CSV table of C-alpha atoms in Angstrom, one decimal:
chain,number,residue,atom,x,y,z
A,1,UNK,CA,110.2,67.1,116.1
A,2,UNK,CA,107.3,69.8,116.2
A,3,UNK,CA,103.7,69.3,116.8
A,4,UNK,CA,100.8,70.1,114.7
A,5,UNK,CA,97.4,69.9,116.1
A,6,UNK,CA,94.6,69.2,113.8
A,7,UNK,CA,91.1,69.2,113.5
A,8,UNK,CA,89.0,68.1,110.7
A,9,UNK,CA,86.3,70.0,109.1
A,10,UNK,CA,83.8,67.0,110.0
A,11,UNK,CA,81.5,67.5,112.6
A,12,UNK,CA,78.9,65.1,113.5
A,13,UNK,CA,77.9,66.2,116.3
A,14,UNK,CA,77.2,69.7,114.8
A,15,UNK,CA,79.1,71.7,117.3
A,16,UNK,CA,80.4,75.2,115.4
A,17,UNK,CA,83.7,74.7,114.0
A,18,UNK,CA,85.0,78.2,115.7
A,19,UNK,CA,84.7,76.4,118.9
A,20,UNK,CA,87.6,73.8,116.7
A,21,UNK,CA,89.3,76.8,115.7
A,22,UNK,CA,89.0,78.4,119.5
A,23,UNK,CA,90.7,74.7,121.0
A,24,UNK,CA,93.8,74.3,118.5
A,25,UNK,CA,94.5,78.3,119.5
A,26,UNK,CA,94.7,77.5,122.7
A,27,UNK,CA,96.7,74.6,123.3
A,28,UNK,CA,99.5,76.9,121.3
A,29,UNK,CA,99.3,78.5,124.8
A,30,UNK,CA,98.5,81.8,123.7
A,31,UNK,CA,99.8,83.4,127.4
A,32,UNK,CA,103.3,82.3,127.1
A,33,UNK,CA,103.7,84.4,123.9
A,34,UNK,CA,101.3,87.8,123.9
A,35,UNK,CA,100.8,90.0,127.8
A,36,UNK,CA,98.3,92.5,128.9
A,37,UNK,CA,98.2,95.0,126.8
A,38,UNK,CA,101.0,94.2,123.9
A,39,UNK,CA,100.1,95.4,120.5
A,40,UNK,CA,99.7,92.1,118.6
A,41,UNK,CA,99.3,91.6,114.7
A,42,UNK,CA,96.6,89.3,113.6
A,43,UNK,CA,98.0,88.7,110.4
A,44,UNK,CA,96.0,87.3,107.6
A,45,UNK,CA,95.3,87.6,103.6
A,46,UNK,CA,92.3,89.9,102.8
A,47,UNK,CA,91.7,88.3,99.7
A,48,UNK,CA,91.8,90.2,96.0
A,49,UNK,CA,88.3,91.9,95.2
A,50,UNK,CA,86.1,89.6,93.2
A,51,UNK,CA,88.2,86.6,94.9
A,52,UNK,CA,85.9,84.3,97.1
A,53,UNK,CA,88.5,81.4,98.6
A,54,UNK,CA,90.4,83.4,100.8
A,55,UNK,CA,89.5,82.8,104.7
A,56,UNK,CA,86.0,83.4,105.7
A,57,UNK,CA,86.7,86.9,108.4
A,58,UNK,CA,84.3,85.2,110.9
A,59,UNK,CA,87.2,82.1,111.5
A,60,UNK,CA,89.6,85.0,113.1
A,61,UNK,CA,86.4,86.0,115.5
A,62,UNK,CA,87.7,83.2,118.5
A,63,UNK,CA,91.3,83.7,117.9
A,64,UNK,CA,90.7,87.5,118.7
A,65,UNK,CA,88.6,86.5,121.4
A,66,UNK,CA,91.4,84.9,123.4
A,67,UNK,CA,93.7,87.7,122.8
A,68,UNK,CA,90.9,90.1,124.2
A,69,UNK,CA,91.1,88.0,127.3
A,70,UNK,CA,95.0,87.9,127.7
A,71,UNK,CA,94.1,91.6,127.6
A,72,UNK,CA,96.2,92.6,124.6
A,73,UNK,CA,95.2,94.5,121.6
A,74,UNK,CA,95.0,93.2,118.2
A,75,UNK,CA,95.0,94.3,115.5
A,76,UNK,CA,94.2,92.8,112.2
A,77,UNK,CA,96.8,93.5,109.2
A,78,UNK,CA,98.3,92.6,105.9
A,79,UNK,CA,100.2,94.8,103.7
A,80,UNK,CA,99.8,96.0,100.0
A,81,UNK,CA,100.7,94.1,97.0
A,82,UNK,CA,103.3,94.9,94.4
A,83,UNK,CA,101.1,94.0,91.3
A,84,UNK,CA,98.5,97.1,90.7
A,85,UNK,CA,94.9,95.5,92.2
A,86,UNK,CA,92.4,96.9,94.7
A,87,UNK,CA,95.4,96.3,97.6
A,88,UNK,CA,98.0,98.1,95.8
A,89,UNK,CA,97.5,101.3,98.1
A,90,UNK,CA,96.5,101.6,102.0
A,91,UNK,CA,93.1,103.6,100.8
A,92,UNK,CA,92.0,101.3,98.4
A,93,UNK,CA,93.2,98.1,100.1
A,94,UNK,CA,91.0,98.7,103.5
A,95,UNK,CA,88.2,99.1,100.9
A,96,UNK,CA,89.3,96.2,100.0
A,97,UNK,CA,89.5,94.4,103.2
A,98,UNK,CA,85.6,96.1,104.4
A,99,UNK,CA,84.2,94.7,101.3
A,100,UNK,CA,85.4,91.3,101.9
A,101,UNK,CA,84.0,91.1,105.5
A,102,UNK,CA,87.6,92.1,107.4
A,103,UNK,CA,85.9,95.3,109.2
A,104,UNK,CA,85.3,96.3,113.1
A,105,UNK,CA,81.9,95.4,112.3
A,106,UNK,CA,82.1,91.8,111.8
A,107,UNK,CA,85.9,91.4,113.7
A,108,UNK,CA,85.5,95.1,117.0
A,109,UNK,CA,89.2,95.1,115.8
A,110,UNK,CA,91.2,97.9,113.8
A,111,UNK,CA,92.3,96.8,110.5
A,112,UNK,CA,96.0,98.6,109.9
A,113,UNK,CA,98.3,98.3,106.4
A,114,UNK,CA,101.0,97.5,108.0
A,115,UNK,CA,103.5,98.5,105.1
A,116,UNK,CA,102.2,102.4,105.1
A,117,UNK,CA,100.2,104.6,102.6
A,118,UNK,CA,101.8,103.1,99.0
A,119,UNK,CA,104.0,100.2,100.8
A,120,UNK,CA,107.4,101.4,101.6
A,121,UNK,CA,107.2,101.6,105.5
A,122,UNK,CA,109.7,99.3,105.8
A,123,UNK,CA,112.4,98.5,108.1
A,124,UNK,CA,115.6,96.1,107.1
A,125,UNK,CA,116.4,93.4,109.1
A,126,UNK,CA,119.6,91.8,108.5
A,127,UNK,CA,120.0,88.0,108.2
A,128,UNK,CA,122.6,85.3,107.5
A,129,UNK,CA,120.7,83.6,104.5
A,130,UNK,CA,122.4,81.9,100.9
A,131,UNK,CA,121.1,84.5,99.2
A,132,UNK,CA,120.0,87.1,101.2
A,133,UNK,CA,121.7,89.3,103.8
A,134,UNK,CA,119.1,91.8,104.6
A,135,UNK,CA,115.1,91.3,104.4
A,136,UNK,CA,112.7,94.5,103.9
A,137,UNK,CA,109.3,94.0,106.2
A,138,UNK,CA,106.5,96.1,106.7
A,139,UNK,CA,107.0,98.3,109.7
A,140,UNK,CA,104.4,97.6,111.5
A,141,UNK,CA,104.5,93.7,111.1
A,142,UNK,CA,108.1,94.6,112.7
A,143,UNK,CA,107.2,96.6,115.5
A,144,UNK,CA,104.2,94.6,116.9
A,145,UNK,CA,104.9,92.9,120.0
A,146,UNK,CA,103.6,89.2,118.4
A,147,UNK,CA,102.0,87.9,116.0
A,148,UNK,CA,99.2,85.4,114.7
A,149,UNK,CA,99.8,84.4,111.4
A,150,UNK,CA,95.9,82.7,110.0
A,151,UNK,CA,97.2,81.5,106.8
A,152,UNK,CA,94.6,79.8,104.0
A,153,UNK,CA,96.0,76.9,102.9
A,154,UNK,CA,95.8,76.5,98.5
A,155,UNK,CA,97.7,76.1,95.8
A,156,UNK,CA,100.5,78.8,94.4
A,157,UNK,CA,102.0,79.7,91.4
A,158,UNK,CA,105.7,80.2,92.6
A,159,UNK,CA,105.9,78.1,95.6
A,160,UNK,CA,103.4,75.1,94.7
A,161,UNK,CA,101.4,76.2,97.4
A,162,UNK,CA,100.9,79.0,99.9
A,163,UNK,CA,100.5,78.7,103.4
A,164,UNK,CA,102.6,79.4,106.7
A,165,UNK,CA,105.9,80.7,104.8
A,166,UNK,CA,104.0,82.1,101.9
A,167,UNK,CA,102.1,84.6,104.6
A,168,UNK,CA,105.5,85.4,106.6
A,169,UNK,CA,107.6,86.5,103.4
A,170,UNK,CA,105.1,87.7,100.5
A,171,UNK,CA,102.6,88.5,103.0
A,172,UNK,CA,104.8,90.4,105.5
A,173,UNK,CA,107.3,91.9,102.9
A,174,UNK,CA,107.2,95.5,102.0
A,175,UNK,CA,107.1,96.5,98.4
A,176,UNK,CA,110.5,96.8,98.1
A,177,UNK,CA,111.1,93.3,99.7
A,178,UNK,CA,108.3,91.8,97.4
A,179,UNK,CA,110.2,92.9,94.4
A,180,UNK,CA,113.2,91.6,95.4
A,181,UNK,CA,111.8,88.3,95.8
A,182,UNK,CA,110.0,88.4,92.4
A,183,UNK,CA,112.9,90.4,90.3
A,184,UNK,CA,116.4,90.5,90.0
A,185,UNK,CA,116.2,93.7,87.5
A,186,UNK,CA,114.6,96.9,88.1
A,187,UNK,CA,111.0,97.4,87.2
A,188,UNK,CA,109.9,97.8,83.4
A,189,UNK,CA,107.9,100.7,81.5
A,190,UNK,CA,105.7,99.8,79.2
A,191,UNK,CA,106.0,102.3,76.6
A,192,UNK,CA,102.5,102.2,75.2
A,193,UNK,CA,101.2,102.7,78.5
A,194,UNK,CA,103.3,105.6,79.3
A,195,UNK,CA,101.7,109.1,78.7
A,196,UNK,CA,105.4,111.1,80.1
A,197,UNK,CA,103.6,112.6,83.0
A,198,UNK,CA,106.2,112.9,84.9
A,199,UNK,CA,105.0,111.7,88.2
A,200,UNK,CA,106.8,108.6,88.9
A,201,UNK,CA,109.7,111.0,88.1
A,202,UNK,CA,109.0,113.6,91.2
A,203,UNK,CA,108.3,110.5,93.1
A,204,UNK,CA,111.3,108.9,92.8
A,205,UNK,CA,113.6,109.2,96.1
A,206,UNK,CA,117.1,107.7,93.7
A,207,UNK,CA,116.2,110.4,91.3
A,208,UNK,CA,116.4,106.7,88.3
A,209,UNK,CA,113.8,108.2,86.6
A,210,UNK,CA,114.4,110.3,83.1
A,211,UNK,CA,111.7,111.2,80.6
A,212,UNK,CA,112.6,111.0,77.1
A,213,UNK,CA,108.9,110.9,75.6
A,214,UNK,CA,108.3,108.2,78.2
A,215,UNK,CA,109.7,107.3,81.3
A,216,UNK,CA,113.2,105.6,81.5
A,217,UNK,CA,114.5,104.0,84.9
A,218,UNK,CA,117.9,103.9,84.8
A,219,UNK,CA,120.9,102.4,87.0
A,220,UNK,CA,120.7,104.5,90.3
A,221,UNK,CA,117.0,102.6,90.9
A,222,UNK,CA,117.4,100.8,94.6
A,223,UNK,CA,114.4,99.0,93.6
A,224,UNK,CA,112.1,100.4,96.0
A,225,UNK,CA,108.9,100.1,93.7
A,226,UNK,CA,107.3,103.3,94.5
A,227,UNK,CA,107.0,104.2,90.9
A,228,UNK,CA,104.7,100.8,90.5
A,229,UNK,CA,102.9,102.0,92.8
A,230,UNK,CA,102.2,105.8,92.2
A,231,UNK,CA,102.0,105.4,88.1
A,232,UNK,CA,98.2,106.6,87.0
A,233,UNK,CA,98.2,104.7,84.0
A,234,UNK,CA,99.6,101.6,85.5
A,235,UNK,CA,102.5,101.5,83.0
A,236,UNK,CA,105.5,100.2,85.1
A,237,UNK,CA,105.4,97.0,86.1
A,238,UNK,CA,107.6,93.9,87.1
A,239,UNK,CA,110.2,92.2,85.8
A,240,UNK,CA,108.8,88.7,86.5
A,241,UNK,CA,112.9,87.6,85.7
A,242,UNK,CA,113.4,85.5,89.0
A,243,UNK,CA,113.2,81.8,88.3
A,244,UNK,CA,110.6,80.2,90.5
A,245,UNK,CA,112.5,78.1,92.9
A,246,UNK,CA,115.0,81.0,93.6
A,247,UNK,CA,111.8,83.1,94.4
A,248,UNK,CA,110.5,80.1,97.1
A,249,UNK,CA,114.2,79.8,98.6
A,250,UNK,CA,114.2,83.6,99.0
A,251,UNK,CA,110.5,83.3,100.0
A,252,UNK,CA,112.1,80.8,102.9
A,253,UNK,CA,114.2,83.5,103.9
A,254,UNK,CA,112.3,86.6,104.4
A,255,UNK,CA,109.8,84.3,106.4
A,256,UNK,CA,113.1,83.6,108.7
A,257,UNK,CA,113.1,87.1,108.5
A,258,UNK,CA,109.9,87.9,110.4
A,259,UNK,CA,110.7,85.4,113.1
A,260,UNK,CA,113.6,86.7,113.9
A,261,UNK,CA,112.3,90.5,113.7
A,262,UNK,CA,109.5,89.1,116.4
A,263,UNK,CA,111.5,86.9,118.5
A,264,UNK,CA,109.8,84.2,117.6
A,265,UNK,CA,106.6,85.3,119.3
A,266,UNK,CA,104.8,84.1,116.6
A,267,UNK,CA,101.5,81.6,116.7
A,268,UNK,CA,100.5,79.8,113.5
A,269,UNK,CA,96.7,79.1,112.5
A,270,UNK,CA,96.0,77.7,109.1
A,271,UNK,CA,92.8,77.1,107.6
A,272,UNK,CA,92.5,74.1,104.8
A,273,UNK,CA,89.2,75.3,103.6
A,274,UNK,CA,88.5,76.1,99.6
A,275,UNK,CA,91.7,75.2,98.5
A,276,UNK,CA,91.7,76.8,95.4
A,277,UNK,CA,94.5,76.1,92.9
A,278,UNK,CA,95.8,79.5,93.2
A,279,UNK,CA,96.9,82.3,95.1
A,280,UNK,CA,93.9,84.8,96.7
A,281,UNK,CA,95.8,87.8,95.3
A,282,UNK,CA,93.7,87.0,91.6
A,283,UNK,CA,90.8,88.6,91.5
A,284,UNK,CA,88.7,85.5,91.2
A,285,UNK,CA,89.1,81.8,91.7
A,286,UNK,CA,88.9,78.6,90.2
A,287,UNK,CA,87.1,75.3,91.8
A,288,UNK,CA,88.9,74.1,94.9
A,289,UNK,CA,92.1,71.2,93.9
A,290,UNK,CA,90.7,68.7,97.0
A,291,UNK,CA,87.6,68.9,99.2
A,292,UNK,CA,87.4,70.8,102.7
A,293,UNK,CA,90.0,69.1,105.4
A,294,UNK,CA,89.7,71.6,108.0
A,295,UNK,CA,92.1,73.7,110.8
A,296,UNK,CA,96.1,73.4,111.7
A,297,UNK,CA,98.1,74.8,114.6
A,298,UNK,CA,101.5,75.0,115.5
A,299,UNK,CA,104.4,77.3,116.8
A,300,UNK,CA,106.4,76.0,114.0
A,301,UNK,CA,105.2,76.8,110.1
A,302,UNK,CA,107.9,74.7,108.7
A,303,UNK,CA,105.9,71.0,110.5
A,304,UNK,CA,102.8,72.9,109.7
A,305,UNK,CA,103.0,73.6,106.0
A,306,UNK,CA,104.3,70.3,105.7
A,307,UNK,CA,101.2,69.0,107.6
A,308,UNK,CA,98.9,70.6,105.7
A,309,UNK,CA,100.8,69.8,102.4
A,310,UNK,CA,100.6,65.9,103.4
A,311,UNK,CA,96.8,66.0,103.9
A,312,UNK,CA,96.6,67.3,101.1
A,313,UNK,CA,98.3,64.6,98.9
A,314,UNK,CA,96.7,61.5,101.3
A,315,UNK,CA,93.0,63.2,100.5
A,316,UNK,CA,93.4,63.6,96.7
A,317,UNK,CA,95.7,60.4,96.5
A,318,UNK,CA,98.1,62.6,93.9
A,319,UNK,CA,99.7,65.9,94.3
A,320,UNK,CA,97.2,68.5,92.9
A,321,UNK,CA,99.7,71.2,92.7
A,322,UNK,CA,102.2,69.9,91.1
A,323,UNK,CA,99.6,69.0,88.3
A,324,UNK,CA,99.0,72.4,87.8
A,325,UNK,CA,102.5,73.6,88.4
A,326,UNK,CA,104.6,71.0,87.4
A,327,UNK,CA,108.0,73.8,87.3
A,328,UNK,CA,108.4,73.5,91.1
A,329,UNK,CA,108.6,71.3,94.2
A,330,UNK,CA,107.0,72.7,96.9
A,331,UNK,CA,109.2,70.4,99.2
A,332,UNK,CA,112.4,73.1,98.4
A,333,UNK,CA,111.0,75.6,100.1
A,334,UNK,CA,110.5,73.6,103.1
A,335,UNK,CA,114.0,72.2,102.9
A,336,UNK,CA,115.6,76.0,102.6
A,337,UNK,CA,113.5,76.8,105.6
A,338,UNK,CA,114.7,73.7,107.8
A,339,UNK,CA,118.0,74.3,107.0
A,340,UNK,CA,118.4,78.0,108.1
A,341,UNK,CA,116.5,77.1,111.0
A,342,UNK,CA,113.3,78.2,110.1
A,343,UNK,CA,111.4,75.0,111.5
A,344,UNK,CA,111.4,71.3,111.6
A,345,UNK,CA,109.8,69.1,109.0
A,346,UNK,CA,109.3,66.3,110.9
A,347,UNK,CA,106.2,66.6,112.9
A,348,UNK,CA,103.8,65.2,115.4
A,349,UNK,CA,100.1,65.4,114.3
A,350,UNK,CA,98.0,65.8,117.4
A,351,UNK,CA,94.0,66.0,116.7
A,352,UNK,CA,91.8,67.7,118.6
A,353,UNK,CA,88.1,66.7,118.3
């Protein structure tokens, strides 16, 4: 059984609720996992331009504190999408990331893409999963020396909802690694889109690419997902073809992924704040699916999504997810991750005052 500390976003006596946020981080006893001057990730969701639930930057301000004063250095990251948004690229994702408050002046930390310039940095990992044997991760997620992993707690449309494991596998994934998660095909072009430039062409490391009046990917793709990424007219795109609970069990896996690529040395945080009904990668948000219930902890994200997805159902008396997403139970995911050895889902709640 795992522990979860908790404390609630209720505070009579009107103390600051980083000084909550500073007390869970520390009883995960922060020195056990991170040394003087080890490179650690903070790693966290910048949240979509025009997108105003994702985790308020000033709630990472005490965790960073405590890794000053273990004397590492940390470093704030996330890594680019493989839809084509504001955080599709390194240049205009830490745009991205200043606009929305994630910036040495509000955090004195460097903010680093951690997947490279158009996301395919990436290093394989290989892994003894049901349907993965290899996971692709954003280089510099693997070669930090630890991690935090602050995780915003809200609904999702492939997994239910996104929090701990949702972070660790989309959120740690390089492009290539996203798509495979998302896709079991090679990307599409849309035709009408397509103008035959050629660049996705001269990009293209497989040499897949043929233009025949428009651009044709053919059987030698790898499915790296460069030519998503590097198309001016946005034109390819994804083959949403994965069903959704084969996406959360490989979502599972690629989060097993990361712990095993960082030894475990991997602290969880998880804030239960505007819990929106979707994902923060849309580039706006709806009203939040229950009311604030405030700040998680554990070393294990298996016991702590579970947590969170518990206190969730007891506030609104109903799942609110699966309302909205009725096509999936967030409870495989958690299953798939128990049983490869991901975590426990039986937990201990602690609460911290």
């Amino acid at each position: 059984m795992s522990v979860v500390y908790f404390s609630s976003v209720s505070n009579k006596k009107l103390n600051s609720p980083l000084n909550k946020v500073k007390k869970l981080f520390r009883k995960l006893s922060p020195e056990k996992y991170f040394g003087k001057n080890k490179l650690i990730a903070i790693k966290t969701h910048f949240g979509e331009f025009g997108n105003t639930a994702f985790i308020r930057p000033i709630y990472l301000r005490p965790i960073i504190e405590i890794l000053k004063d273990l004397k590492t250095k940390p470093f704030l990251t996330d890594t680019n999408t493989l839809y084509v948004g504001m955080r599709t690229n390194s240049v205009d994702h830490l745009h991205n990331a200043f606009l929305n408050g994630f910036n040495y002046s509000t955090l004195q930390v460097p903010v680093i893409i951690a997947d490279g310039l158009r996301g395919e940095n990436s290093v394989k990992i290989s892994i003894d999963g049901e349907y993965l044997d290899k996971v692709k991760l954003a280089a510099d997620i693997v070669h930090a020396d630890g991690m935090v992993c602050v995780n915003h707690f809200k609904g999702h449309e492939v997994s239910g909802f996104g929090g701990a494991i949702k972070n660790l596998s989309m959120g740690c994934a390089s492009r290539e690694g996203k798509l495979e998660m998302h896709s079991v095909t090679r990307p599409k072009v849309h035709k009408d889109k397509c103008t035959a430039c050629g660049y996705c062409k001269v990009s293209c490391a497989a040499e897949a690419i043929k233009i025949e009046g428009f651009a044709v990917i053919t059987d030698k793709c790898t499915g790296c997902a460069r030519c998503i990424a590097v198309c001016p007219e946005g034109a390819i795109g994804i083959n949403w073809d994965e069903t959704a609970e084969n996406t959360s069990l490989k979502m599972a896996e690629y989060a097993y992924g990361v712990h095993k690529a960082l030894r475990g040395k991997i602290l969880y945080v998880t804030i239960a704040t505007n819990i929106s009904p979707a994902c923060d990668c849309y580039p706006g948000n709806d009203k939040a699916v229950c009311e604030d219930i405030g700040f998680f902890a554990s070393t294990d994200p298996v016991a702590l999504d579970k947590a969170c997805y518990d206190m969730v159902l007891k506030r609104v008396g109903e799942d609110p997810f699966k309302k909205i997403y009725d096509y999936i139970d967030p409870i495989v995911q958690l299953k798939h991750a128990e049983k490869i050895g991901l975590g426990n889902l039986d937990y201990e709640m602690k609460e911290i005052k």
